[in-house]
């Protein structure tokens, strides 16, 4: 069972989570989410327990529990939603320059 663990202290490590959740069963995987730019923790993780019963035991014991000065949020992880094709993009600089050379849509029409 995959669990979402939120409101983590930024100093929390994967080993800390493995030790904490290991009290309630076998931890199969710990994935602490890190910021790509800074290398710091983003304050949440996913912990996979080997069975649903162990996952429920961990949720019951750890949800809203204070760890490292913060009240944890622990619940069953939701499946990741499919991402759509994304936004429209930024356009090209060349196109924007060409467009700025044309008449503004706010100028008076020529007579």
CSV table of C-alpha atoms in Angstrom, one decimal:
chain,number,residue,atom,x,y,z
A,1,UNK,CA,0.0,0.0,0.0
A,2,UNK,CA,1.4,3.4,-1.1
A,3,UNK,CA,1.1,6.2,1.5
A,4,UNK,CA,1.4,9.9,1.1
A,5,UNK,CA,3.3,11.6,3.9
A,6,UNK,CA,3.0,15.4,4.1
A,7,UNK,CA,4.1,18.3,6.3
A,8,UNK,CA,7.5,16.8,6.8
A,9,UNK,CA,10.3,18.8,8.3
A,10,UNK,CA,12.8,19.7,5.6
A,11,UNK,CA,15.5,17.9,7.6
A,12,UNK,CA,13.7,14.6,7.5
A,13,UNK,CA,15.6,11.9,5.6
A,14,UNK,CA,14.5,8.7,3.8
A,15,UNK,CA,16.2,6.7,6.6
A,16,UNK,CA,14.1,8.6,9.2
A,17,UNK,CA,10.9,7.7,7.4
A,18,UNK,CA,12.0,4.1,7.0
A,19,UNK,CA,12.7,3.8,10.7
A,20,UNK,CA,9.4,5.6,11.6
A,21,UNK,CA,7.1,3.5,9.3
A,22,UNK,CA,9.1,0.3,9.9
A,23,UNK,CA,7.5,0.2,13.4
A,24,UNK,CA,4.2,-0.7,11.7
A,25,UNK,CA,5.4,-3.2,9.2
A,26,UNK,CA,7.7,-3.8,6.3
A,27,UNK,CA,8.7,-0.7,4.3
A,28,UNK,CA,9.1,-1.6,0.6
A,29,UNK,CA,10.1,1.8,-0.6
A,30,UNK,CA,10.6,5.4,0.5
A,31,UNK,CA,10.5,8.3,-2.0
A,32,UNK,CA,11.3,11.6,-0.4
A,33,UNK,CA,10.4,14.4,-2.9
A,34,UNK,CA,13.3,16.8,-3.5
A,35,UNK,CA,13.5,20.2,-5.2
A,36,UNK,CA,15.5,19.9,-8.4
A,37,UNK,CA,16.9,23.4,-8.1
A,38,UNK,CA,17.9,23.5,-4.5
A,39,UNK,CA,18.3,19.8,-3.6
A,40,UNK,CA,16.2,20.3,-0.5
A,41,UNK,CA,13.3,18.3,0.6
A,42,UNK,CA,9.9,19.5,-0.7
A,43,UNK,CA,8.3,18.5,2.6
A,44,UNK,CA,6.5,15.4,1.4
A,45,UNK,CA,7.2,11.7,0.6
A,46,UNK,CA,5.6,8.5,-0.5
A,47,UNK,CA,6.1,5.4,1.6
A,48,UNK,CA,5.1,1.9,0.3
A,49,UNK,CA,4.2,-0.7,2.9
A,50,UNK,CA,4.2,-4.4,2.0
A,51,UNK,CA,0.5,-4.9,2.8
A,52,UNK,CA,-2.7,-2.9,3.1
A,53,UNK,CA,-3.0,-3.9,6.8
A,54,UNK,CA,0.4,-2.5,7.6
A,55,UNK,CA,-0.5,0.7,5.6
A,56,UNK,CA,-3.7,1.2,7.6
A,57,UNK,CA,-1.8,0.6,10.9
A,58,UNK,CA,0.8,3.3,9.9
A,59,UNK,CA,-2.0,5.7,8.9
A,60,UNK,CA,-3.8,5.1,12.2
A,61,UNK,CA,-0.7,5.7,14.3
A,62,UNK,CA,1.0,8.5,12.4
A,63,UNK,CA,-1.6,10.7,10.8
A,64,UNK,CA,-1.6,14.0,12.7
A,65,UNK,CA,1.3,12.8,14.9
A,66,UNK,CA,4.0,15.3,15.8
A,67,UNK,CA,7.4,14.4,14.4
A,68,UNK,CA,10.3,16.9,14.4
A,69,UNK,CA,8.0,19.7,15.5
A,70,UNK,CA,5.4,19.2,12.7
A,71,UNK,CA,2.1,17.4,12.6
A,72,UNK,CA,2.3,14.8,9.8
A,73,UNK,CA,-0.4,14.1,7.3
A,74,UNK,CA,-0.5,10.4,6.4
A,75,UNK,CA,-3.1,8.9,4.1
A,76,UNK,CA,-3.4,6.5,1.2
A,77,UNK,CA,-1.7,7.9,-1.9
A,78,UNK,CA,-4.0,8.7,-4.8
A,79,UNK,CA,-3.0,7.5,-8.2
A,80,UNK,CA,-1.2,10.1,-10.2
A,81,UNK,CA,-3.6,11.8,-12.7
A,82,UNK,CA,-2.7,11.7,-16.4
A,83,UNK,CA,-1.2,14.9,-17.5
A,84,UNK,CA,-2.9,16.6,-20.5
A,85,UNK,CA,-0.9,17.8,-23.4
A,86,UNK,CA,0.0,21.0,-21.6
A,87,UNK,CA,-0.6,24.6,-22.1
A,88,UNK,CA,-0.1,26.6,-25.3
A,89,UNK,CA,3.5,27.4,-24.9
A,90,UNK,CA,5.2,30.7,-25.0
A,91,UNK,CA,5.3,31.4,-28.7
A,92,UNK,CA,8.4,32.5,-30.5
A,93,UNK,CA,10.3,35.7,-30.0
A,94,UNK,CA,10.6,36.2,-33.8
A,95,UNK,CA,6.8,36.0,-34.2
A,96,UNK,CA,6.3,38.4,-31.3
A,97,UNK,CA,8.7,40.9,-32.9
A,98,UNK,CA,7.0,40.7,-36.2
A,99,UNK,CA,3.6,41.2,-34.6
A,100,UNK,CA,4.8,44.3,-32.8
A,101,UNK,CA,5.8,45.8,-36.1
A,102,UNK,CA,2.3,45.7,-37.4
A,103,UNK,CA,-0.5,48.0,-36.6
A,104,UNK,CA,-1.9,47.8,-33.1
A,105,UNK,CA,-5.4,46.4,-32.7
A,106,UNK,CA,-6.1,49.5,-30.5
A,107,UNK,CA,-5.2,52.1,-33.2
A,108,UNK,CA,-7.8,53.9,-35.2
A,109,UNK,CA,-8.8,52.3,-38.5
A,110,UNK,CA,-7.5,54.0,-41.6
A,111,UNK,CA,-10.1,55.9,-43.7
